[in-house]
Coordinates of C-alpha atoms and ligand atoms in Angstrom, one line a residue:
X23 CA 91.2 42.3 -17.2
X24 CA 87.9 41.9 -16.9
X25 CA 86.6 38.4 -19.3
X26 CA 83.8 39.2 -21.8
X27 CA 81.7 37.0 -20.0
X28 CA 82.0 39.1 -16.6
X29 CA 81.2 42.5 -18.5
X30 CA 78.0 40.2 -20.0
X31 CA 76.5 39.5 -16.6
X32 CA 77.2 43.3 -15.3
X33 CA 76.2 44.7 -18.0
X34 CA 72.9 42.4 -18.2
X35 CA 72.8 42.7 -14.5
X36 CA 72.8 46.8 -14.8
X37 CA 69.4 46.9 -17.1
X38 CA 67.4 44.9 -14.3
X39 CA 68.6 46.8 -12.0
X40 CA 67.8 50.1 -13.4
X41 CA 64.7 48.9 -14.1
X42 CA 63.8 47.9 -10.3
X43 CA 65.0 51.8 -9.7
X44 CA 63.0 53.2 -11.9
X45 CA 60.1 51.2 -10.3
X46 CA 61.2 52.3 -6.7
X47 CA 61.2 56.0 -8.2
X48 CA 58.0 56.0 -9.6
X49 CA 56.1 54.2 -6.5
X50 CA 58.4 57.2 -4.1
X51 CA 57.1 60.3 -6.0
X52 CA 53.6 58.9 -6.4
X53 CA 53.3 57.6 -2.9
X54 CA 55.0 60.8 -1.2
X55 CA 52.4 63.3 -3.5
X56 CA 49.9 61.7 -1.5
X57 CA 51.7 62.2 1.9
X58 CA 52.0 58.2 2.4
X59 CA 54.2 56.8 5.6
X60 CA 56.7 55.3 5.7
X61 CA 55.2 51.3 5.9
X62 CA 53.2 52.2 3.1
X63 CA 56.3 53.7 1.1
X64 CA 58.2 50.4 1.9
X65 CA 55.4 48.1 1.4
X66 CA 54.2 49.3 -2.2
X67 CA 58.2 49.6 -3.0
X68 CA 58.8 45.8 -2.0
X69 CA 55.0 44.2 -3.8
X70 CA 55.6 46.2 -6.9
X71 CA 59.4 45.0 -7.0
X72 CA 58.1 41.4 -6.9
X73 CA 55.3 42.2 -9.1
X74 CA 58.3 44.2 -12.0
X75 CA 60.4 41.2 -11.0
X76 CA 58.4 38.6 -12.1
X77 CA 57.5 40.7 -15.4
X78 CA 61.0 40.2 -16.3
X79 CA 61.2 36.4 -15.4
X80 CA 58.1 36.1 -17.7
X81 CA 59.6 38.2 -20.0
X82 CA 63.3 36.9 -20.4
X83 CA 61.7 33.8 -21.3
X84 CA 60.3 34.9 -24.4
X85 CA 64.0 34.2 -26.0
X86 CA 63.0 37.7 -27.8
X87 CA 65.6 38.7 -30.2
X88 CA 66.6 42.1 -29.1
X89 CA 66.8 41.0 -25.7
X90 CA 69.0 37.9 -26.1
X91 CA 71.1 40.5 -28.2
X92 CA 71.0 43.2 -25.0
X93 CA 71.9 40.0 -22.3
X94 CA 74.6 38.8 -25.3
X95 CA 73.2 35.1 -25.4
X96 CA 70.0 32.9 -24.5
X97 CA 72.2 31.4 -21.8
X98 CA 72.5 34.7 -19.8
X99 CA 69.0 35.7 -20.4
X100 CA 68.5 32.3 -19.1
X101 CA 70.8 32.7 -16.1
X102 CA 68.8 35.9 -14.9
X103 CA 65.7 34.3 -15.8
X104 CA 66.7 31.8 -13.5
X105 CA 68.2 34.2 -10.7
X106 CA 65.5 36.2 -10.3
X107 CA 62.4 33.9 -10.0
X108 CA 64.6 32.8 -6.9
X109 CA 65.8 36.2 -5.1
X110 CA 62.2 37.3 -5.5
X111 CA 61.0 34.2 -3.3
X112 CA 63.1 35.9 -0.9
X113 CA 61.9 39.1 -1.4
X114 CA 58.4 37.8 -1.0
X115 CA 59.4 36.7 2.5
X116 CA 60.7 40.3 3.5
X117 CA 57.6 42.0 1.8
X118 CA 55.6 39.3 4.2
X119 CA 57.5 40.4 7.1
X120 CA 56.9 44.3 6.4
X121 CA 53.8 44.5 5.3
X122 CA 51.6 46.6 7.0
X123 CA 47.6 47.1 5.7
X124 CA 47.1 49.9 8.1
X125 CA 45.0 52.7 6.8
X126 CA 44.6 51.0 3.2
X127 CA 41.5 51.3 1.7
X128 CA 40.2 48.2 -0.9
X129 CA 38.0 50.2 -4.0
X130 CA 34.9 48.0 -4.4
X131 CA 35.8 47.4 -7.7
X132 CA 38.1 44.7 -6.3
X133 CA 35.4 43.5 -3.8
X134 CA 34.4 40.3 -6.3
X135 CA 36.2 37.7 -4.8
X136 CA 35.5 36.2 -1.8
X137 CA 38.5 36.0 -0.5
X138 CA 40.7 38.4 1.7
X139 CA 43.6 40.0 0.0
X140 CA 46.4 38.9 2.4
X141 CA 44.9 35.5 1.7
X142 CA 45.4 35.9 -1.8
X143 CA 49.0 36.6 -1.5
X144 CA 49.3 33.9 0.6
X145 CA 48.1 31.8 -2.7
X146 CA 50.5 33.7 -4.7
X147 CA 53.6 33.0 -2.0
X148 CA 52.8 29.5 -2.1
X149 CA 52.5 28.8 -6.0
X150 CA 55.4 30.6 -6.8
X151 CA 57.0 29.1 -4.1
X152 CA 56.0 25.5 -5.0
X153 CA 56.9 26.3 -8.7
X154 CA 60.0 27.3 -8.2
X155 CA 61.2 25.0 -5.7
X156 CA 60.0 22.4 -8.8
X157 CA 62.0 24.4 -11.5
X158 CA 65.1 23.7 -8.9
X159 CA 65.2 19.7 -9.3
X160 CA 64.6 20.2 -13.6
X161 CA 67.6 18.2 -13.3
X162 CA 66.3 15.0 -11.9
X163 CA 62.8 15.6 -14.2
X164 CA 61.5 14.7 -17.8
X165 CA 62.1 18.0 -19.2
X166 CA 59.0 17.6 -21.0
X167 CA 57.2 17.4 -16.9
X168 CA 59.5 20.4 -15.8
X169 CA 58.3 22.9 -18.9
X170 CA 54.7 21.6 -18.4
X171 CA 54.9 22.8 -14.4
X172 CA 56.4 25.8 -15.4
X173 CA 53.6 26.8 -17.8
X174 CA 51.6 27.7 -14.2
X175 CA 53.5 30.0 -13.2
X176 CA 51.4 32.6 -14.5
X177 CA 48.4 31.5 -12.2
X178 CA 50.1 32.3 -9.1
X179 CA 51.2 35.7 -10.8
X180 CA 47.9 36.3 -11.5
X181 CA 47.0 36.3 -8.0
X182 CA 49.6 38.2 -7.2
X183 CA 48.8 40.8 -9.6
X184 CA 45.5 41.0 -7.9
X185 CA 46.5 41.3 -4.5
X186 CA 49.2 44.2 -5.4
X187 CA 46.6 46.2 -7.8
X188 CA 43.8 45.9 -4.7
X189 CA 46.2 46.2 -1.6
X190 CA 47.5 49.2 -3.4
X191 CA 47.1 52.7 -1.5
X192 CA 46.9 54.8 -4.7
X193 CA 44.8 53.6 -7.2
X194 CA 46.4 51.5 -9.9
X195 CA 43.7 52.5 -12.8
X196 CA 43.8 56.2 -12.5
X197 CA 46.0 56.7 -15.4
X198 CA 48.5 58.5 -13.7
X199 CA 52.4 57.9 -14.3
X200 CA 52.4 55.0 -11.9
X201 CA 48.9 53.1 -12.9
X202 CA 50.2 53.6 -16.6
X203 CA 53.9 51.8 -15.4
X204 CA 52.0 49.4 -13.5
X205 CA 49.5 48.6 -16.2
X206 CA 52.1 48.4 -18.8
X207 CA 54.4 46.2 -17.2
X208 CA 51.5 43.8 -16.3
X209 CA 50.4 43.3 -19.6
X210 CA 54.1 42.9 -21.0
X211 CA 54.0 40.1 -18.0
X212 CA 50.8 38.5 -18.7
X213 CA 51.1 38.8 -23.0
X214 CA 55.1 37.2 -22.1
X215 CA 53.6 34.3 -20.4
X216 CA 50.8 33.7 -22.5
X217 CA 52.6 34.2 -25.5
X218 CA 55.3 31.5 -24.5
X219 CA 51.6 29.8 -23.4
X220 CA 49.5 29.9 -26.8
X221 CA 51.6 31.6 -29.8
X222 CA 55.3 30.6 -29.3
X223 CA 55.5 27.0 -31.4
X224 CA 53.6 28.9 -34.3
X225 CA 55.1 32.3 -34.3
X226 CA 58.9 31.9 -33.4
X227 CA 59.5 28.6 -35.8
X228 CA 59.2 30.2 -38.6
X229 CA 61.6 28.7 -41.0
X230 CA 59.7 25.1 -42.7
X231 CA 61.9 22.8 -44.4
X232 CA 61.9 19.0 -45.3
X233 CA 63.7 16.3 -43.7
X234 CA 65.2 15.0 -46.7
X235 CA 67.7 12.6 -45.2
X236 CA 68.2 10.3 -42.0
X237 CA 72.1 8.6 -41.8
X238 CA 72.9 6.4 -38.9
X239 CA 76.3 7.4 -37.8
X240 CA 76.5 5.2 -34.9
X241 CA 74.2 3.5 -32.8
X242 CA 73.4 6.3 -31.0
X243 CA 73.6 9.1 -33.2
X244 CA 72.2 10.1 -36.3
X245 CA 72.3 12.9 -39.0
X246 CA 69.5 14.7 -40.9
X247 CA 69.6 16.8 -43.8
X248 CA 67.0 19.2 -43.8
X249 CA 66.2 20.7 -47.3
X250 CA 64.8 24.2 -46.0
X251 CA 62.2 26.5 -48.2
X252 CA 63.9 29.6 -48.5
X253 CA 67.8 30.7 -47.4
X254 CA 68.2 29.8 -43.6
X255 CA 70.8 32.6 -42.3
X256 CA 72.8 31.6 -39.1
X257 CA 76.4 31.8 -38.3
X258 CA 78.2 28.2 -37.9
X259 CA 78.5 27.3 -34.5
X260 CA 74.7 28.7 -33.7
X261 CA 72.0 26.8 -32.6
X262 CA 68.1 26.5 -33.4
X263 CA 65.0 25.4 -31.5
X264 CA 63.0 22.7 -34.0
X265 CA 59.5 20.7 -34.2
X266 CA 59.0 17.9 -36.3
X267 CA 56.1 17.0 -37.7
X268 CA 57.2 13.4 -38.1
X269 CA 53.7 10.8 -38.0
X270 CA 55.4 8.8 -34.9
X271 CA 57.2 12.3 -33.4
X272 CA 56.0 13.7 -30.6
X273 CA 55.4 17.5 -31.2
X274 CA 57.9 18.7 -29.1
X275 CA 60.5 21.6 -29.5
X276 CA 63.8 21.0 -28.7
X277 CA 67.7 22.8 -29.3
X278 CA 70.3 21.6 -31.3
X279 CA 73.0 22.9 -32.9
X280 CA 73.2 23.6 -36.7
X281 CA 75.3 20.6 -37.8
X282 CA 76.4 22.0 -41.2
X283 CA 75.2 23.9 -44.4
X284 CA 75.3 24.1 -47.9
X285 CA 72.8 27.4 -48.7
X286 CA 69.6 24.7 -49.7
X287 CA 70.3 22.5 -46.7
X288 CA 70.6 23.0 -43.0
X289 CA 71.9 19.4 -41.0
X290 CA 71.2 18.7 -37.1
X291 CA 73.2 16.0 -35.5
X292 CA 71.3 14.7 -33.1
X293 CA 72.2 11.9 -29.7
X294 CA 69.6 9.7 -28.2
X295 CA 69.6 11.4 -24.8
X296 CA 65.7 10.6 -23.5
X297 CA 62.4 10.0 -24.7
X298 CA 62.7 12.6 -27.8
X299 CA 65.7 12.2 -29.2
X300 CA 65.3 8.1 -28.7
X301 CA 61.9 8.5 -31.0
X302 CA 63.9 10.7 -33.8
X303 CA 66.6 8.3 -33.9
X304 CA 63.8 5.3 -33.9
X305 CA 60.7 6.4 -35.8
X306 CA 61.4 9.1 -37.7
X307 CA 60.4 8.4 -41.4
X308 CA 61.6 10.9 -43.9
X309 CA 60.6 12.9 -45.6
X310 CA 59.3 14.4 -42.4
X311 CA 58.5 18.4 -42.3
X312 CA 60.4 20.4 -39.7
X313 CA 60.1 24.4 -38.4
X314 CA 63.2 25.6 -37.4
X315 CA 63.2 28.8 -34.9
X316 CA 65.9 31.6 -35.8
X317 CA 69.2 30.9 -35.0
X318 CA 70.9 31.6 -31.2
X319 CA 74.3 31.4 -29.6
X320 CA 77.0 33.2 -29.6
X321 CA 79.7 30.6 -29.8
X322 CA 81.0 31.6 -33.5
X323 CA 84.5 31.4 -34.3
X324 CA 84.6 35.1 -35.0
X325 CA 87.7 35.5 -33.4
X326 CA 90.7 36.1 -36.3
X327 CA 93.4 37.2 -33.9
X328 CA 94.3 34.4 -31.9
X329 CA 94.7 30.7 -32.8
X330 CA 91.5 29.0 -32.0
X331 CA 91.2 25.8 -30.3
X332 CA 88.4 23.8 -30.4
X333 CA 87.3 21.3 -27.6
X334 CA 84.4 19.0 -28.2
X335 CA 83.3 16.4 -25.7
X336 CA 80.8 13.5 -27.1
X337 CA 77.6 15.4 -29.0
X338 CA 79.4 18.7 -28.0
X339 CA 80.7 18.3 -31.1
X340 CA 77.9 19.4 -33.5
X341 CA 78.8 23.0 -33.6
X342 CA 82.2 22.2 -34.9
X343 CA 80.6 20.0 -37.1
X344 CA 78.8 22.9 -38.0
X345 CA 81.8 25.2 -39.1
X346 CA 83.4 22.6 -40.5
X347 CA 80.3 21.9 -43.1
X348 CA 79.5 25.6 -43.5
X349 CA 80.6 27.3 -46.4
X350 CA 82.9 29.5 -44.6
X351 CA 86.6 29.0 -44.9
X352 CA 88.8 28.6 -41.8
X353 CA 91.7 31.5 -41.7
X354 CA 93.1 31.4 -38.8
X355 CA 95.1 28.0 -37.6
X356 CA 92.4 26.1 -35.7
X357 CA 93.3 22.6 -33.8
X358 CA 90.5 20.6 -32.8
X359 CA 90.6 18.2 -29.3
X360 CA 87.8 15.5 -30.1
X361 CA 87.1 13.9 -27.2
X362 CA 85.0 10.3 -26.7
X363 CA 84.5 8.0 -24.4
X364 CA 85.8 5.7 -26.7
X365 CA 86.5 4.9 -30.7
X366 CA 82.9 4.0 -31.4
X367 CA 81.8 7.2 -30.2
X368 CA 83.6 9.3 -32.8
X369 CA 81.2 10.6 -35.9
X370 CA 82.6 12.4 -39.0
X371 CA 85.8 11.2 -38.4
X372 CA 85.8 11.3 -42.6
X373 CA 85.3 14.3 -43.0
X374 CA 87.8 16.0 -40.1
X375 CA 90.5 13.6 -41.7
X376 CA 89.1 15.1 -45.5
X377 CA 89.0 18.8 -44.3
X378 CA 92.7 18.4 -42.9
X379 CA 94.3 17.1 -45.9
X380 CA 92.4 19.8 -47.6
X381 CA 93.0 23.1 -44.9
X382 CA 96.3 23.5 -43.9
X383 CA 95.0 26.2 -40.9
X384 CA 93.3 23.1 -39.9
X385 CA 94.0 19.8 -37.8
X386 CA 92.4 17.4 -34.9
X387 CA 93.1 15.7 -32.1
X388 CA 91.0 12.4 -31.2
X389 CA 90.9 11.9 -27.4
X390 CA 89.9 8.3 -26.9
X391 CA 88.8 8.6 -22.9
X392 CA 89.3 4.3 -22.6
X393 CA 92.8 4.7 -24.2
X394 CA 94.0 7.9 -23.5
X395 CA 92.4 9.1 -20.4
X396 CA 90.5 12.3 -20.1
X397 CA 91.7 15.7 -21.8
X398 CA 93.4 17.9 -19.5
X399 CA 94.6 21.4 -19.9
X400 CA 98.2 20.6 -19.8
X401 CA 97.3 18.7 -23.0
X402 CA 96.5 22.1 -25.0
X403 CA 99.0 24.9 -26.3
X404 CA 98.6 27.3 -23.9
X405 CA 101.4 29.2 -24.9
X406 CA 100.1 30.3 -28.0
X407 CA 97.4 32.3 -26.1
X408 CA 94.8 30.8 -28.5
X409 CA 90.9 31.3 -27.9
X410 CA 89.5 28.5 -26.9
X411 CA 86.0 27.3 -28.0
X412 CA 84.0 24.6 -26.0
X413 CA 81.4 22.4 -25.9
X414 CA 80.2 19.6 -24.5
X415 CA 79.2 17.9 -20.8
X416 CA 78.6 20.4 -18.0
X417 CA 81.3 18.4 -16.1
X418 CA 84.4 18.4 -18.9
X419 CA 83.2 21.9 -19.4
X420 CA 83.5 22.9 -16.2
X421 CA 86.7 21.1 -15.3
X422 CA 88.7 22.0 -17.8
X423 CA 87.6 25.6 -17.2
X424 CA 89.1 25.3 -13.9
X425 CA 92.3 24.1 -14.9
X426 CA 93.3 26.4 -17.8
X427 CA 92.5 29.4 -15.6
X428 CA 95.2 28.0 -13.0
X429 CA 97.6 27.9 -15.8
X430 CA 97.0 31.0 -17.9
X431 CA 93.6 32.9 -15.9
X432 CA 93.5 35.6 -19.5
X433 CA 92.9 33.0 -21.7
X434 CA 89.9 33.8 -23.8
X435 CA 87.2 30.5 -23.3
X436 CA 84.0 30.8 -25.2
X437 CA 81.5 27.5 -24.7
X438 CA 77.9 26.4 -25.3
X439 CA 76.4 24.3 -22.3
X440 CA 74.0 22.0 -24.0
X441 CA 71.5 22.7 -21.6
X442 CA 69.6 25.7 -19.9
X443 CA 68.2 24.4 -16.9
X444 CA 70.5 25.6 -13.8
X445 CA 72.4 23.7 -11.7
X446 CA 72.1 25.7 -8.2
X447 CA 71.3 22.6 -6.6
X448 CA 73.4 19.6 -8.5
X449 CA 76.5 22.7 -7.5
X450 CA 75.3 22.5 -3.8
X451 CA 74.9 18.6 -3.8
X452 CA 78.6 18.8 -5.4
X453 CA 79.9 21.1 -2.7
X454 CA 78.2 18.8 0.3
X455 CA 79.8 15.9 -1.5
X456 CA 83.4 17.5 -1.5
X457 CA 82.8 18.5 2.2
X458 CA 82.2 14.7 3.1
X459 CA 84.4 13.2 1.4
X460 CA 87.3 15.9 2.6
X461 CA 85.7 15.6 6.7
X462 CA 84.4 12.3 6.8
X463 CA 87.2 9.8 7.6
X464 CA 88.1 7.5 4.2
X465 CA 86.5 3.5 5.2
X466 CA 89.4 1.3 5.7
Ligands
LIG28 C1 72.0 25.0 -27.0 C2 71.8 23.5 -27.1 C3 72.3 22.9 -28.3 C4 72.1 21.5 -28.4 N1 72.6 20.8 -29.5 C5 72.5 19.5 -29.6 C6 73.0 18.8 -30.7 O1 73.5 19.4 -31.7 N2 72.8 17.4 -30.8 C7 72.2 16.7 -29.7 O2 72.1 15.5 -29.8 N3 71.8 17.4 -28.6 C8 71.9 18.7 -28.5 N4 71.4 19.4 -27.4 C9 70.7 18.6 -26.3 C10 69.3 18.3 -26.8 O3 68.5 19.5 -26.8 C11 68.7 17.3 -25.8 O4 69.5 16.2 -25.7 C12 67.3 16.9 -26.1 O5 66.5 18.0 -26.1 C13 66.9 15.8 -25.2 O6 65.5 15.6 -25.2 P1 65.0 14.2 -24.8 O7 63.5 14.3 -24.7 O8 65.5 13.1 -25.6 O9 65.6 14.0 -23.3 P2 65.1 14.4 -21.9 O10 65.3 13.3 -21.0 O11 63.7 15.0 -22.0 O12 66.1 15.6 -21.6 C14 67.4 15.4 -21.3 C15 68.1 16.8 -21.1 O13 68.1 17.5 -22.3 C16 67.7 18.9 -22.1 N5 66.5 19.1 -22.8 C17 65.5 18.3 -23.1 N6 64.5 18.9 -23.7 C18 64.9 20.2 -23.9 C19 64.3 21.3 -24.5 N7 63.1 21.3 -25.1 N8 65.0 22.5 -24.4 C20 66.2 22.6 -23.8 N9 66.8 21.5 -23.2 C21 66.2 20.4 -23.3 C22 67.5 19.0 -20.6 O14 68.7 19.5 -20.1 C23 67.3 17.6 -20.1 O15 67.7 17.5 -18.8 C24 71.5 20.8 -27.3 C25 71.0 21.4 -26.2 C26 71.1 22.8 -26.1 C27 70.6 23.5 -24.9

């Protein structure tokens, strides 16, 4: 049976994909009305299937609502986002290799710059190249540097907007089908780009509240209660995107889960991770006024028909938090596998014990790593063919992902990473590792 998250990424997969065909069409009946070649056929078809591509990348990354409905979460609109800025550096490569000028003639209205058009490619090859190689190690960055290198993406798209328009054997402003698709799609890629640019932080965190509350629940973690300005709609278990406007806070947006709700208030529950989260949990004074983007994710709790288990690992276990302190009931019997490095590391252990004593569909499991080793799938009731709801570090995610699909490969997993950037090359550091340490003889 095919898992929901499979049909997601075919499904998501299919819409790009017919949109690069309807590309192809439209460059094959314009380009053949003109009694083109061949090279010049497969030349236009490969620079304007960069050119759509990178229109999408800019695009996906406008978190737009409908779309992250269509792609069934921010995390596969991220994947794709992701996927394609790298395939198209390989396509860039082919379209190199084919290219072929011959019998192309530049309109003088492109004649400004003095520089050739092949050279201007070349620009584009390399910046998007350079960019994306950079995007690849976000891992070992600041995020804060890796999201202000991204923002120049859209210079070497801009070149390379300009080299496909000019280097284009049928012209691109006639106002024909194609210039119209071509046009269009440009504008959706530069108005994307700039829009994430110039507009994003004041048009997509719309919702303003008050900070009304800072609690230390550790020394590492701490919990604010946001009073917010009018009804903030979200299902538990969701996430939002928020910017303080705290006197010592930087004025950065970052994710985090929606810790809990009670129809005036929102909470966040928020770990000291790096610079950001280090100043929230140091300098934050309240009251302090927050925006708060609309809510995302897809990790719910909707499911009613099988027994749910929950697995939290460290923070990961905000949007549980977040269930828990919503106003919606549990009905359907829920256990919950808390799992810490150690004792210390537990928060709102009060009010799982409370909401037990209180819920009979409801009762937890505290994993003390130190004491009781990590959680494993063996650990968890299979049997009952429960749904099981993650979150928490890639790693534990990842793992344990693993091992319950050697036990029971149908059981339903839903999880939130805690992070969007990808992993492609952490995954093939992991796999080189494995390799070595399987090949290379142990030391004695
Ligand atoms: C869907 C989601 C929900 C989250 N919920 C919570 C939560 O409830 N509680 C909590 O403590 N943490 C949560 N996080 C993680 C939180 O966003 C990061 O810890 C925080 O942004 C770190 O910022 P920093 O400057 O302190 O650290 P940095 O050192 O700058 O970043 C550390 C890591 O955090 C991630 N990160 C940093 N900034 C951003 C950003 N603007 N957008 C996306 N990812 C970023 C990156 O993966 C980065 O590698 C969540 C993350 C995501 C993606």
């Amino acid at each position: 049976m095919m898992t929901r998250k499979t049909f997601t990424y075919i499904y998501s997969g299919s819409i790009i994909l017919s949109i690069f065909i309807l590309n192809t069409l439209l460059w094959y009946f314009r380009l053949s009305q003109s009694f083109l070649n061949n090279n010049a056929l497969i030349t236009s078809i490969f620079g304007s299937t960069i050119l759509i591509g990178f229109v999408m990348v800019f695009f996906l990354s406008t978190r737009n609502p409908i779309l992250v409905k269509l792609f069934g979460g921010l995390e596969t609109v991220y994947f794709w986002h992701r996927f394609l800025a790298m395939s198209l550096i390989g396509m860039i490569f082919i379209h190199q290799t084919w290219a072929n000028a011959q019998g192309l003639i530049v309109l003088p209205r492109y004649l400004i710059f003095p520089i050739s058009f092949s050279e201007l490619g070349e620009l584009a090859r390399n910046g998007l190249i350079l960019l994306v190689t950079l995007a690849l190690f976000a891992k070992w960055m600041k995020y804060e540097h890796f999201k202000y290198i991204h923002r120049f993406m859209i210079v070497p798209y801009l070149f390379g907007l300009y080299h496909g328009f000019a280097y284009s054997w049928v012209d691109l402003f006639s106002l024909d089908y194609l210039s119209i698709w071509m046009i269009a799609t440009s504008l959706v890629g530069i108005g994307s780009s700039l829009y994430m640019l110039l507009f994003y932080k004041h048009v997509a965190l719309s919702n303003l509240g008050v900070i009304t509350e800072k609690n230390y629940l550790n020394g590492q973690i701490i919990d604010l209660k946001v009073e917010v300005m009018k009804v903030y709609r979200f299902k538990p278990g969701q996430f939002a995107f928020i910017r303080i406007q705290g006197r010592k806070i930087k004025k950065q947006i970052h994710p985090f889960s929606i810790s809990g709700s009670d129809g005036t208030h929102v909470y966040f529950t928020i770990k000291t991770l790096g610079d950001y989260t280090k100043q929230l949990y140091d300098l934050l004074d309240v009251p302090s006024v927050i925006t708060i983007s609309r809510p995302f994710g897809h990790m719910t709790f909707s499911d009613q028909k099988h027994p749910q288990v929950w697995i939290a690992g460290g923070v990961g276990i905000t949007p549980f938090i977040g269930k828990i302190r919503s106003l919606e009931p549990i009905e359907t019997p829920t256990h919950l596998f808390y799992s810490v490095r150690n004792q210390n590391e537990a928060v709102h252990m009060d009010l799982f014990e409370a909401y037990q004593a209180t819920h009979k569909e409801f009762t937890f499991t505290l994993v003390d790593q130190q004491k009781d080793g990590y959680l494993r799938a063996t650990h968890l009731p299979l049997e009952q063919n429960p749904h099981i709801y993650m979150c928490g570090p890639k790693r534990m995610v990842d793992d344990l992902q693993k091992q319950i699909s050697i036990i029971n490969k149908d059981t339903l997993i839903t999880y939130e990473a805690f992070s969007f950037t990808g992993t492609l090359v952490d995954t093939i550091l992991q796999k080189i590792r494995t390799l070595f340490k399987k090949y290379l003889p142990a030391k004695k």
